[in-house]
mmCIF file of C-alpha atoms in Angstrom:
data_model
loop_
_atom_site.group_PDB
_atom_site.id
_atom_site.type_symbol
_atom_site.label_atom_id
_atom_site.label_comp_id
_atom_site.label_asym_id
_atom_site.label_seq_id
_atom_site.Cartn_x
_atom_site.Cartn_y
_atom_site.Cartn_z
ATOM 1 C CA GLY A 19 86.325 56.058 90.569
ATOM 2 C CA ALA A 20 88.808 58.276 88.796
ATOM 3 C CA GLY A 21 87.546 61.580 90.137
ATOM 4 C CA VAL A 22 88.161 63.588 93.304
ATOM 5 C CA SER A 23 86.476 61.967 96.257
ATOM 6 C CA GLN A 24 85.451 63.770 99.442
ATOM 7 C CA SER A 25 84.146 62.365 102.683
ATOM 8 C CA PRO A 26 81.854 62.667 104.434
ATOM 9 C CA SER A 27 79.356 64.140 101.991
ATOM 10 C CA ASN A 28 77.417 65.640 104.888
ATOM 11 C CA LYS A 29 78.460 66.453 108.426
ATOM 12 C CA VAL A 30 76.390 67.911 111.226
ATOM 13 C CA THR A 31 78.342 68.869 114.304
ATOM 14 C CA GLU A 32 77.760 70.718 117.520
ATOM 15 C CA LYS A 33 79.322 74.097 118.046
ATOM 16 C CA GLY A 34 82.703 73.743 119.728
ATOM 17 C CA LYS A 35 83.464 70.289 118.356
ATOM 18 C CA ASP A 36 86.353 69.498 116.024
ATOM 19 C CA VAL A 37 85.750 68.106 112.535
ATOM 20 C CA GLU A 38 87.933 66.482 109.904
ATOM 21 C CA LEU A 39 87.138 66.560 106.224
ATOM 22 C CA ARG A 40 88.904 64.240 103.832
ATOM 23 C CA CYS A 41 89.875 64.613 100.200
ATOM 24 C CA ASP A 42 91.215 61.918 97.864
ATOM 25 C CA PRO A 43 92.555 63.676 94.773
ATOM 26 C CA ILE A 44 92.929 62.241 91.305
ATOM 27 C CA SER A 45 95.937 59.950 91.270
ATOM 28 C CA GLY A 46 99.065 61.702 90.053
ATOM 29 C CA HIS A 47 97.740 65.229 90.473
ATOM 30 C CA THR A 48 100.385 67.364 92.120
ATOM 31 C CA ALA A 49 98.177 70.276 93.100
ATOM 32 C CA LEU A 50 95.386 70.129 95.658
ATOM 33 C CA TYR A 51 93.062 72.938 96.651
ATOM 34 C CA TRP A 52 90.467 73.531 99.338
ATOM 35 C CA TYR A 53 87.692 76.039 98.799
ATOM 36 C CA ARG A 54 84.439 76.666 100.601
ATOM 37 C CA GLN A 55 81.119 78.041 99.520
ATOM 38 C CA SER A 56 78.832 79.593 102.068
ATOM 39 C CA LEU A 57 75.136 79.930 101.290
ATOM 40 C CA GLY A 58 74.628 82.317 98.394
ATOM 41 C CA GLN A 59 78.310 83.128 98.159
ATOM 42 C CA GLY A 60 81.087 82.426 95.699
ATOM 43 C CA LEU A 61 84.058 80.107 96.087
ATOM 44 C CA GLU A 62 86.351 81.176 98.897
ATOM 45 C CA PHE A 63 89.955 79.971 98.686
ATOM 46 C CA LEU A 64 91.285 78.255 101.798
ATOM 47 C CA ILE A 65 94.568 76.479 101.111
ATOM 48 C CA TYR A 66 96.671 75.171 98.200
ATOM 49 C CA PHE A 67 99.235 72.373 98.087
ATOM 50 C CA GLN A 68 101.657 72.061 95.161
ATOM 51 C CA GLY A 69 103.990 69.088 95.163
ATOM 52 C CA ASN A 70 106.566 69.311 97.931
ATOM 53 C CA SER A 71 106.383 73.093 98.206
ATOM 54 C CA ALA A 72 105.189 74.821 101.344
ATOM 55 C CA PRO A 73 101.393 75.150 101.141
ATOM 56 C CA ASP A 74 99.741 78.485 100.459
ATOM 57 C CA LYS A 75 97.662 78.956 103.609
ATOM 58 C CA SER A 76 96.723 82.540 102.914
ATOM 59 C CA GLY A 77 92.990 81.788 102.694
ATOM 60 C CA LEU A 78 92.537 80.046 106.033
ATOM 61 C CA PRO A 79 90.093 82.284 107.948
ATOM 62 C CA SER A 80 91.466 81.622 111.426
ATOM 63 C CA ASP A 81 93.946 79.491 113.331
ATOM 64 C CA ARG A 82 91.114 77.047 114.046
ATOM 65 C CA PHE A 83 91.578 75.853 110.461
ATOM 66 C CA SER A 84 94.445 73.628 109.385
ATOM 67 C CA ALA A 85 95.133 71.186 106.591
ATOM 68 C CA GLU A 86 97.700 68.630 105.709
ATOM 69 C CA ARG A 87 98.482 66.508 102.713
ATOM 70 C CA THR A 88 100.129 63.196 103.453
ATOM 71 C CA GLY A 89 102.421 61.534 100.955
ATOM 72 C CA GLY A 90 101.463 64.028 98.287
ATOM 73 C CA SER A 91 98.044 62.453 97.995
ATOM 74 C CA VAL A 92 95.194 62.446 100.532
ATOM 75 C CA SER A 93 94.430 65.700 102.307
ATOM 76 C CA THR A 94 92.590 66.397 105.551
ATOM 77 C CA LEU A 95 91.079 69.738 106.469
ATOM 78 C CA THR A 96 90.592 70.131 110.208
ATOM 79 C CA ILE A 97 88.398 72.710 111.865
ATOM 80 C CA GLN A 98 88.782 73.016 115.608
ATOM 81 C CA ARG A 99 86.148 74.385 117.965
ATOM 82 C CA THR A 100 83.636 74.799 115.157
ATOM 83 C CA GLN A 101 81.465 77.890 115.028
ATOM 84 C CA GLN A 102 78.149 78.438 113.276
ATOM 85 C CA GLU A 103 79.820 80.673 110.689
ATOM 86 C CA ASP A 104 81.877 77.652 109.618
ATOM 87 C CA SER A 105 78.746 76.125 108.104
ATOM 88 C CA ALA A 106 79.380 75.835 104.364
ATOM 89 C CA VAL A 107 80.133 73.405 101.579
ATOM 90 C CA TYR A 108 83.820 72.555 101.619
ATOM 91 C CA LEU A 109 85.183 71.734 98.181
ATOM 92 C CA CYS A 110 88.407 69.990 97.312
ATOM 93 C CA ALA A 111 89.998 70.062 93.865
ATOM 94 C CA SER A 112 93.112 68.634 92.270
ATOM 95 C CA SER A 113 95.077 69.559 89.198
ATOM 96 C CA LEU A 114 98.112 68.681 87.114
ATOM 97 C CA GLY A 115 98.678 72.325 86.247
ATOM 98 C CA GLY A 116 95.756 73.053 83.963
ATOM 99 C CA GLU A 117 92.129 72.911 84.956
ATOM 100 C CA ALA A 118 91.176 71.803 88.437
ATOM 101 C CA PHE A 119 88.757 68.951 89.010
ATOM 102 C CA PHE A 120 86.427 69.249 91.968
ATOM 103 C CA GLY A 121 84.942 66.732 94.306
ATOM 104 C CA GLN A 122 81.265 66.795 95.185
ATOM 105 C CA GLY A 123 81.975 68.656 98.410
ATOM 106 C CA THR A 124 81.276 68.153 102.105
ATOM 107 C CA ARG A 125 78.300 70.043 103.461
ATOM 108 C CA LEU A 126 79.163 71.069 107.021
ATOM 109 C CA THR A 127 76.426 72.234 109.329
ATOM 110 C CA VAL A 128 77.327 73.534 112.775
ATOM 111 C CA VAL A 129 74.390 73.556 115.183
ATOM 112 C CA ASP B 73 90.900 91.072 97.377
ATOM 113 C CA GLN B 74 88.357 90.398 94.676
ATOM 114 C CA GLN B 75 90.659 89.942 91.694
ATOM 115 C CA VAL B 76 87.978 88.226 89.612
ATOM 116 C CA LYS B 77 84.505 89.717 89.450
ATOM 117 C CA GLN B 78 81.215 88.612 88.006
ATOM 118 C CA ASN B 79 78.927 91.594 88.283
ATOM 119 C CA SER B 80 75.741 89.883 87.155
ATOM 120 C CA PRO B 81 74.400 87.534 89.817
ATOM 121 C CA SER B 82 71.769 86.168 87.470
ATOM 122 C CA LEU B 83 70.815 85.942 83.809
ATOM 123 C CA SER B 84 67.646 84.686 82.169
ATOM 124 C CA VAL B 85 67.617 83.607 78.528
ATOM 125 C CA GLN B 86 65.116 81.966 76.226
ATOM 126 C CA GLU B 87 65.927 78.499 74.942
ATOM 127 C CA GLY B 88 67.696 78.643 71.575
ATOM 128 C CA ARG B 89 69.049 82.143 72.118
ATOM 129 C CA ILE B 90 72.576 83.153 73.037
ATOM 130 C CA SER B 91 73.712 83.347 76.668
ATOM 131 C CA ILE B 92 76.577 85.730 77.382
ATOM 132 C CA LEU B 93 78.228 85.560 80.773
ATOM 133 C CA ASN B 94 80.794 88.169 81.700
ATOM 134 C CA CYS B 95 83.787 88.321 83.969
ATOM 135 C CA ASP B 96 86.289 91.064 84.777
ATOM 136 C CA TYR B 97 89.680 90.738 86.413
ATOM 137 C CA THR B 98 92.240 93.114 87.843
ATOM 138 C CA ASN B 99 95.509 91.142 87.855
ATOM 139 C CA SER B 100 97.338 91.557 84.545
ATOM 140 C CA MET B 101 99.611 88.642 85.481
ATOM 141 C CA PHE B 102 96.813 86.082 85.081
ATOM 142 C CA ASP B 103 97.761 83.768 82.237
ATOM 143 C CA TYR B 104 95.066 81.104 82.345
ATOM 144 C CA PHE B 105 91.321 81.567 82.503
ATOM 145 C CA LEU B 106 88.548 79.034 82.983
ATOM 146 C CA TRP B 107 84.804 78.677 83.209
ATOM 147 C CA TYR B 108 83.089 76.227 85.518
ATOM 148 C CA LYS B 109 79.486 75.156 85.728
ATOM 149 C CA LYS B 110 77.859 74.175 89.008
ATOM 150 C CA TYR B 111 74.591 72.409 89.659
ATOM 151 C CA PRO B 112 73.078 72.424 93.168
ATOM 152 C CA ALA B 113 74.584 69.846 95.542
ATOM 153 C CA GLU B 114 77.421 69.073 93.128
ATOM 154 C CA GLY B 115 80.984 70.285 92.808
ATOM 155 C CA PRO B 116 81.884 72.675 89.986
ATOM 156 C CA THR B 117 82.660 70.992 86.674
ATOM 157 C CA PHE B 118 85.195 72.350 84.232
ATOM 158 C CA LEU B 119 83.693 73.749 81.063
ATOM 159 C CA ILE B 120 86.266 75.546 78.951
ATOM 160 C CA SER B 121 89.553 77.397 79.344
ATOM 161 C CA ILE B 122 91.723 79.874 77.505
ATOM 162 C CA SER B 123 95.369 80.804 77.708
ATOM 163 C CA SER B 124 96.378 84.446 77.780
ATOM 164 C CA ILE B 125 98.143 84.026 74.436
ATOM 165 C CA LYS B 126 94.787 83.492 72.746
ATOM 166 C CA ASP B 127 91.692 85.638 72.448
ATOM 167 C CA LYS B 128 89.158 82.957 71.612
ATOM 168 C CA ASN B 129 88.561 79.301 72.314
ATOM 169 C CA GLU B 130 85.613 77.299 71.088
ATOM 170 C CA ASP B 131 84.198 73.954 72.154
ATOM 171 C CA GLY B 132 80.887 73.009 70.628
ATOM 172 C CA ARG B 133 78.203 75.408 71.821
ATOM 173 C CA PHE B 134 80.629 77.137 74.198
ATOM 174 C CA THR B 135 83.040 79.896 73.239
ATOM 175 C CA VAL B 136 85.252 81.871 75.575
ATOM 176 C CA PHE B 137 86.555 85.293 74.561
ATOM 177 C CA LEU B 138 89.452 87.047 76.237
ATOM 178 C CA ASN B 139 90.082 90.773 75.938
ATOM 179 C CA LYS B 140 93.366 91.378 77.729
ATOM 180 C CA SER B 141 93.425 95.124 77.230
ATOM 181 C CA ALA B 142 90.031 95.409 78.910
ATOM 182 C CA LYS B 143 90.795 92.613 81.390
ATOM 183 C CA HIS B 144 87.521 91.031 80.394
ATOM 184 C CA LEU B 145 86.449 87.460 79.818
ATOM 185 C CA SER B 146 83.154 86.232 78.451
ATOM 186 C CA LEU B 147 81.443 82.916 77.848
ATOM 187 C CA HIS B 148 78.993 82.538 74.986
ATOM 188 C CA ILE B 149 76.569 79.639 74.872
ATOM 189 C CA VAL B 150 74.809 79.161 71.542
ATOM 190 C CA PRO B 151 72.166 77.875 71.346
ATOM 191 C CA SER B 152 71.186 77.880 75.004
ATOM 192 C CA GLN B 153 69.392 74.811 76.330
ATOM 193 C CA PRO B 154 67.365 74.307 79.528
ATOM 194 C CA GLY B 155 70.053 71.881 80.739
ATOM 195 C CA ASP B 156 72.506 74.771 80.730
ATOM 196 C CA SER B 157 70.665 76.279 83.692
ATOM 197 C CA ALA B 158 73.266 76.360 86.468
ATOM 198 C CA VAL B 159 75.646 78.701 88.245
ATOM 199 C CA TYR B 160 78.669 79.632 86.154
ATOM 200 C CA PHE B 161 81.953 80.645 87.731
ATOM 201 C CA CYS B 162 84.883 82.222 85.968
ATOM 202 C CA ALA B 163 88.341 81.625 87.354
ATOM 203 C CA ALA B 164 91.878 82.804 86.683
ATOM 204 C CA LYS B 165 95.344 82.003 87.831
ATOM 205 C CA VAL B 166 99.000 82.859 87.401
ATOM 206 C CA ASN B 167 101.070 79.877 86.281
ATOM 207 C CA PHE B 168 101.158 77.129 88.944
ATOM 208 C CA ASN B 169 99.244 78.964 91.603
ATOM 209 C CA LYS B 170 95.837 79.033 93.194
ATOM 210 C CA PHE B 171 92.692 79.768 91.253
ATOM 211 C CA TYR B 172 90.815 82.988 91.868
ATOM 212 C CA PHE B 173 87.076 82.567 91.375
ATOM 213 C CA GLY B 174 84.346 85.038 90.659
ATOM 214 C CA SER B 175 81.172 85.066 92.709
ATOM 215 C CA GLY B 176 79.156 83.245 90.044
ATOM 216 C CA THR B 177 76.271 84.005 87.690
ATOM 217 C CA LYS B 178 73.095 81.970 87.900
ATOM 218 C CA LEU B 179 71.865 81.219 84.388
ATOM 219 C CA ASN B 180 68.237 80.301 83.816
ATOM 220 C CA VAL B 181 67.352 79.065 80.358
ATOM 221 C CA LYS B 182 63.609 79.146 79.859
ATOM 222 C CA PRO B 183 61.959 76.523 77.636
#
């Protein structure tokens, strides 16, 4: 499809394990964002990629979180040594400068 | 730093009446404002936006008003329909930067 695609849609992992979340943005979009939404909370900014510029990592909650964007397209968000407080819906969005278009999210549950 | 605030967590409106959702911001450098709608288990979908050079933008039943002196943004939905029931997020950004989101307002339109 032409929209933002995220995989997996659901992920259950054991505490202490590493997880990788994938985002395929809309083709040609230069900006890519990761947000997360914990239960009953708003959208929490994690990281922002814009073209070839250095990413804005100011929202990453700890050094267990990292993200990369390969070839200016696909992005992977990695969470190492997952904790229960990492449980949330992780949302990816892409943009050409105006509005951002979101994927359906990855629901991460750490047990 | 909560630069975008939605102080009403919920709003209930009768079908056919007007829904008014409010948003306040603190950063006077924001130059682009947006509203998103989110259904459960889906990513946010873009609804309407406004540039800081305007004070009103209309799209069908949806109108966004911007009051820069008060740093206030509002979304009017007229007439409200049961299908409008969702969580609404306002967002703002400065040029080509990350989006700042409010915490959301859950709108319930009663038939």
